Each structure stands twice: as C-alpha cells, then as structure tokens.
Amino acid sequence: MDWTPLILSAKLALWTMLLIPVLASPMASLLAFGRFKGKSLLDAVVTLPMVMPPTVLGFALLVVMGPRGYLGGLWEDVTGDRLVFSFSGILIASMVFNLPFAVQPLRASLEKLDPRLLESAAVLGLSPLATFFRIVLPNCLGGLAAASILVFAHSLGEFGVILMVGGSIPGQTQVASVAIFEAVEALRFDDAFRMSAALIPVCFAVLLIINKINARRT
Amino acid sequence: MKRICSLMLVLCLLIPSGAFAADLFIAQAANFTPVLKEIIPLFEKASGLKVEATYASTGKLYGQIVNDAPYDMLMAADEKRPNKLYADGLAEKPFVYAKGQVVLWSNDKNFCGDDWKATVVNPAVKRVSIANTETAPYGTSSMKAMQAVGIWDKVQPKLVFGQSISQAFQFASTGSADAGFCAYSSVFTEVGKKGCFAVVDEAPPVIQAACVLKSAPHPEAAAKFVKFLSTPEVQALKIKYGYK
C-alpha cells in the first residue's frame, strides 16, 4: 500500500491553506468595505468557482495553464518548466478553486467588525498598519481560522479540477482522491478502502474544529 | 424578471423524465464513441428502436454495472471486464466487436512524418500523455509498445496519465502534452484531423469485447443490436475509423 498520494494531498492542502490568505484577504476587504461600481460583478467572479462544475473549471484551467494558454506560456518562458501536470500547477488550480471558500468567511468576519472600533483607533492616532495588526486581525481570527480550515478540508477532497490539470503523475500530481478513483477502477478495492478510511478521521476532526470556532464566536 | 424565473423553474419541474426513455441502453467504452455515434442512427433506422448510449471508461462502466446500473449491454475496451461479468454470472457470453490500434498523436505539425519512437524521445517533447496503464487497455498496450522497443524507462518521466484514452487525447489536443498515445479512432474526430499521427505498430491490438447483461431491461432489442454489429455497414464503419 502506497501512502504517497495521501501525503501529497496533505502537502497540497497545507500549501493552499498557507498561500490563500494572500489572495483572499484583499478580495475580502474589497468586498466588505469597498464602495465601487462593479462590486457585485467582482463578488460573482470570486464566487464562480464555487458553483461551476469542477471539471468545467478544470478544463478552463487546463487551457489557460497549458503551454499555449497565456498563464502557462508565461510560466514556461520564465521558469522553463511546464505548469500543467506539475505540483505548482495543481497548487494554483487549488487556490482558484478554493478562493470563494476563503473569501466568504473572511468577508463575513470583516463585515461584523464594529466600525466604532476603527474610528476610535483613528481618533487615538493609530497608524493603518497598527490598526490592522492590533484591531482588525485579532477581531477576525475566527474568520481566518474558519477559512483556513475549510480550505484545508476542501483541498484534501478535491478531485475534478486536479483530474483535469494534474495528469495523475505519482508523487507529483496523483493526489489521494485521484488515487482512490484509480484504485476503484482497477478493482483494487482494499487499497481504495484503506485510503478512504485514512481520510475520514481527518475530515471529521476538521469539522469538529470548525464547530468549536463557530461556538466560540457566538 | 422574477416572474420569468419562477416560470422557468416551474417548467423545469414539469419536463417529463419519461421523454428520455429508450428501447436500448448501451454502456460504451469511450474510445469507440465516434463509431457508435454513426452506428446508432443506422440501427435506429433499420429497427425502429430508440437507442441511448453512455460513453465512459470501461472501468467506470463496469463499476456501475456491478452496482445494478440499468444498461442492456456493455461494449468494453478490453476482454477482461466482459469476461469477469460472464464469470460472475452477470452477463451472457462475451464476443469481440472490434480490434483497436494505438497511434501517437500530436498537435504539432513538426512531428508529422516522424517515426513515433523518434517523437517520444525527442527532447522538444516534454510531456507525453498516455491512458492509465493499469485500468485502460490502450494505456497497457502503449506501455507494452514502449517496453518492446526498450524506451519505457527513458520516456516514463515525461508521461502524464489520463483516466481513459479520451483524457489522454484531451491532454494532447489542448497542447498541454506535446504528444499522446491515443486510439486510432480519435484521429478521425474534428480536433484529431488538425494534428498528425503515427501508427504504433509495436502496440498489441486492443481487443474489445461486448456482452449483453443478464439484468438487461430490453434483451430482445439487445439481441437485435448484437446481430446488427456484424452487418457489412458496421464493418465498413469500423474500418473507416481505424478498427479491425
């Protein structure tokens, strides 16, 4: 029994969880505080990966990230490597796919932030940076934690998108869900069962943690 | 706007599901799709029956069948799974309906006229797509060809694996893989015509067997279809798409 796909899934989930705040935080603040034309359009674009069938999203990404797509072409010019069928490729796909799952909880927690707190901070002469680290961040930790955990669990179970852009290369892009799918197709039900059994307690623990965070917030 | 939305919703609810009922329901391995899509209208015309087909990988279809999917027959991409269904008492005796051939297909016209071996070992070819070598018969056959000419170890780091032969073709046709081991039949599709291919002679022919299921809801229609498969019209179609 080969555990590489499970380790690879965990690696993908951890990297997605670590990197996604970079992408999601500005989006969430923009959507929570921004007053601009086209806000609902941005909202829809950010939420799109949530409602699109993963295989459709995966196919779109395969085309964009392929060597003839603009992102894939640029990547190949800069790094000399191919973006699709690589770990970086599935990581980018995973970030796109997970964006709405990070933006929504972050946005909700930002919107719940008491504006009087921010006003007081400004009146008392706190710099915007200090306001962020001393007021915004501590107050939004719950939202951030919820987003991270949701993203972690979600990337752990990701299948359709990775299937399209990954190419199932052992040790590089063959994640647990794809390996389980292949084991079932090859009639290796024991392997499929063992890998699934290993995933269930992790997902269960994740749900327990989310519930705890939610309970503490209310 | 609201009214239009509610009207649409109601209409969706009212569409009768029986509108899609068929007299024969075929589970078809993906590689044979273009041929079956031509066979079905011919058969419908000849018999007056309505045929529906699902196109997926043999492994997926097999999984659905052992879980009581209501297909009448399985047209697999291998002999293994129909034989297993027969051995398990789930199907009638299998028969061979086509022999498929592996080709190396590429979007890049630079590789036209080259030997397939030269193309896959070419350093300009960074990624080569292949169907899953364990579950997809075309993948197994492609692997055997590379092993036979002694380039398997060399090419392996370049390989990307599709779940089925259609996904291997999809990777190659989007240009994500520079070349791909595909079924001869994919060469005849709209996209397939835009690239070029070399026949992989060293790849053993993929023997594709079919079987009528014991649980078939329409056994008479299935029997008629099985007979129809050996008509000269169908033979001609198979040859047209590179099957033997």
mmCIF file with all atom_site columns, C-alpha atoms in Angstrom, chain A residues 59 62-63 65-68 76 80-82 84-86 163-170 172 178 181-182 184-189, chain B residues 57-62 80-81 84 107 124 126-127 132 134-135 157 159-163 167 170-178:
data_model
loop_
_atom_site.group_PDB
_atom_site.id
_atom_site.type_symbol
_atom_site.label_atom_id
_atom_site.label_alt_id
_atom_site.label_comp_id
_atom_site.label_asym_id
_atom_site.label_entity_id
_atom_site.label_seq_id
_atom_site.pdbx_PDB_ins_code
_atom_site.Cartn_x
_atom_site.Cartn_y
_atom_site.Cartn_z
_atom_site.occupancy
_atom_site.B_iso_or_equiv
_atom_site.pdbx_formal_charge
_atom_site.auth_seq_id
_atom_site.auth_comp_id
_atom_site.auth_asym_id
_atom_site.auth_atom_id
_atom_site.pdbx_PDB_model_num
ATOM 1  C CA . PHE A 1 59  ? -10.854 22.218  -18.272 1.00 0.00 ? 59  PHE A CA 1
ATOM 2  C CA . LEU A 1 62  ? -6.052  23.268  -18.389 1.00 0.00 ? 62  LEU A CA 1
ATOM 3  C CA . VAL A 1 63  ? -6.443  25.540  -21.400 1.00 0.00 ? 63  VAL A CA 1
ATOM 4  C CA . MET A 1 65  ? -2.359  26.965  -17.877 1.00 0.00 ? 65  MET A CA 1
ATOM 5  C CA . GLY A 1 66  ? -1.305  24.853  -20.864 1.00 0.00 ? 66  GLY A CA 1
ATOM 6  C CA . PRO A 1 67  ? 1.763   25.920  -22.848 1.00 0.00 ? 67  PRO A CA 1
ATOM 7  C CA . ARG A 1 68  ? -0.447  27.745  -25.339 1.00 0.00 ? 68  ARG A CA 1
ATOM 8  C CA . GLU A 1 76  ? 7.161   28.288  -19.360 1.00 0.00 ? 76  GLU A CA 1
ATOM 9  C CA . GLY A 1 80  ? 11.389  26.740  -18.431 1.00 0.00 ? 80  GLY A CA 1
ATOM 10 C CA . ASP A 1 81  ? 9.036   24.184  -16.896 1.00 0.00 ? 81  ASP A CA 1
ATOM 11 C CA . ARG A 1 82  ? 5.506   23.266  -17.835 1.00 0.00 ? 82  ARG A CA 1
ATOM 12 C CA . VAL A 1 84  ? 0.170   21.849  -16.096 1.00 0.00 ? 84  VAL A CA 1
ATOM 13 C CA . PHE A 1 85  ? 0.968   18.372  -14.765 1.00 0.00 ? 85  PHE A CA 1
ATOM 14 C CA . SER A 1 86  ? 3.216   19.865  -12.060 1.00 0.00 ? 86  SER A CA 1
ATOM 15 C CA . LEU A 1 163 ? -8.035  15.265  -12.502 1.00 0.00 ? 163 LEU A CA 1
ATOM 16 C CA . MET A 1 164 ? -8.128  17.753  -15.376 1.00 0.00 ? 164 MET A CA 1
ATOM 17 C CA . VAL A 1 165 ? -4.891  19.681  -14.819 1.00 0.00 ? 165 VAL A CA 1
ATOM 18 C CA . GLY A 1 166 ? -2.867  17.078  -12.927 1.00 0.00 ? 166 GLY A CA 1
ATOM 19 C CA . GLY A 1 167 ? -2.302  14.152  -15.225 1.00 0.00 ? 167 GLY A CA 1
ATOM 20 C CA . SER A 1 168 ? -2.029  11.742  -12.301 1.00 0.00 ? 168 SER A CA 1
ATOM 21 C CA . ILE A 1 169 ? 1.773   11.606  -12.032 1.00 0.00 ? 169 ILE A CA 1
ATOM 22 C CA . PRO A 1 170 ? 2.749   9.538   -8.962  1.00 0.00 ? 170 PRO A CA 1
ATOM 23 C CA . GLN A 1 172 ? 3.777   14.944  -8.166  1.00 0.00 ? 172 GLN A CA 1
ATOM 24 C CA . VAL A 1 178 ? -7.409  10.512  -7.836  1.00 0.00 ? 178 VAL A CA 1
ATOM 25 C CA . PHE A 1 181 ? -10.631 6.676   -8.015  1.00 0.00 ? 181 PHE A CA 1
ATOM 26 C CA . GLU A 1 182 ? -7.953  4.755   -9.913  1.00 0.00 ? 182 GLU A CA 1
ATOM 27 C CA . VAL A 1 184 ? -11.594 1.504   -7.647  1.00 0.00 ? 184 VAL A CA 1
ATOM 28 C CA . GLU A 1 185 ? -11.320 1.413   -11.441 1.00 0.00 ? 185 GLU A CA 1
ATOM 29 C CA . ALA A 1 186 ? -8.535  -1.158  -11.197 1.00 0.00 ? 186 ALA A CA 1
ATOM 30 C CA . LEU A 1 187 ? -10.724 -3.226  -8.842  1.00 0.00 ? 187 LEU A CA 1
ATOM 31 C CA . ARG A 1 188 ? -8.182  -2.744  -6.010  1.00 0.00 ? 188 ARG A CA 1
ATOM 32 C CA . PHE A 1 189 ? -10.991 -2.159  -3.531  1.00 0.00 ? 189 PHE A CA 1
ATOM 33 C CA . SER B 2 57  ? -14.148 4.415   -19.330 1.00 0.00 ? 57  SER B CA 1
ATOM 34 C CA . THR B 2 58  ? -14.602 0.650   -19.207 1.00 0.00 ? 58  THR B CA 1
ATOM 35 C CA . GLY B 2 59  ? -13.645 0.604   -15.534 1.00 0.00 ? 59  GLY B CA 1
ATOM 36 C CA . LYS B 2 60  ? -16.269 3.166   -14.579 1.00 0.00 ? 60  LYS B CA 1
ATOM 37 C CA . LEU B 2 61  ? -18.969 1.402   -16.577 1.00 0.00 ? 61  LEU B CA 1
ATOM 38 C CA . TYR B 2 62  ? -18.009 -1.919  -15.018 1.00 0.00 ? 62  TYR B CA 1
ATOM 39 C CA . LYS B 2 80  ? -11.057 -8.654  -19.156 1.00 0.00 ? 80  LYS B CA 1
ATOM 40 C CA . ARG B 2 81  ? -14.160 -6.957  -17.820 1.00 0.00 ? 81  ARG B CA 1
ATOM 41 C CA . LYS B 2 84  ? -15.357 -11.118 -15.486 1.00 0.00 ? 84  LYS B CA 1
ATOM 42 C CA . ASN B 2 107 ? -0.945  18.838  -32.349 1.00 0.00 ? 107 ASN B CA 1
ATOM 43 C CA . ALA B 2 124 ? 11.459  19.032  -27.526 1.00 0.00 ? 124 ALA B CA 1
ATOM 44 C CA . LYS B 2 126 ? 8.423   17.447  -22.738 1.00 0.00 ? 126 LYS B CA 1
ATOM 45 C CA . ARG B 2 127 ? 5.168   15.737  -21.895 1.00 0.00 ? 127 ARG B CA 1
ATOM 46 C CA . ASN B 2 132 ? -3.811  4.764   -17.243 1.00 0.00 ? 132 ASN B CA 1
ATOM 47 C CA . GLU B 2 134 ? -3.421  -0.333  -15.235 1.00 0.00 ? 134 GLU B CA 1
ATOM 48 C CA . THR B 2 135 ? -7.083  0.341   -15.967 1.00 0.00 ? 135 THR B CA 1
ATOM 49 C CA . PRO B 2 157 ? 9.413   10.751  -16.558 1.00 0.00 ? 157 PRO B CA 1
ATOM 50 C CA . LEU B 2 159 ? 4.364   10.634  -19.039 1.00 0.00 ? 159 LEU B CA 1
ATOM 51 C CA . VAL B 2 160 ? 1.106   12.145  -17.840 1.00 0.00 ? 160 VAL B CA 1
ATOM 52 C CA . PHE B 2 161 ? -1.750  9.793   -17.198 1.00 0.00 ? 161 PHE B CA 1
ATOM 53 C CA . GLY B 2 162 ? -5.317  10.207  -18.345 1.00 0.00 ? 162 GLY B CA 1
ATOM 54 C CA . GLN B 2 163 ? -8.109  8.235   -16.712 1.00 0.00 ? 163 GLN B CA 1
ATOM 55 C CA . GLN B 2 167 ? -8.455  12.036  -21.488 1.00 0.00 ? 167 GLN B CA 1
ATOM 56 C CA . GLN B 2 170 ? -7.703  15.623  -24.421 1.00 0.00 ? 170 GLN B CA 1
ATOM 57 C CA . PHE B 2 171 ? -4.294  16.357  -22.855 1.00 0.00 ? 171 PHE B CA 1
ATOM 58 C CA . ALA B 2 172 ? -2.616  16.105  -26.265 1.00 0.00 ? 172 ALA B CA 1
ATOM 59 C CA . SER B 2 173 ? -5.282  18.059  -28.156 1.00 0.00 ? 173 SER B CA 1
ATOM 60 C CA . THR B 2 174 ? -5.203  21.020  -25.755 1.00 0.00 ? 174 THR B CA 1
ATOM 61 C CA . GLY B 2 175 ? -1.433  21.101  -26.287 1.00 0.00 ? 175 GLY B CA 1
ATOM 62 C CA . SER B 2 176 ? -0.808  20.522  -22.571 1.00 0.00 ? 176 SER B CA 1
ATOM 63 C CA . ALA B 2 177 ? 1.020   17.354  -23.579 1.00 0.00 ? 177 ALA B CA 1
ATOM 64 C CA . ASP B 2 178 ? 3.180   17.647  -26.685 1.00 0.00 ? 178 ASP B CA 1
#
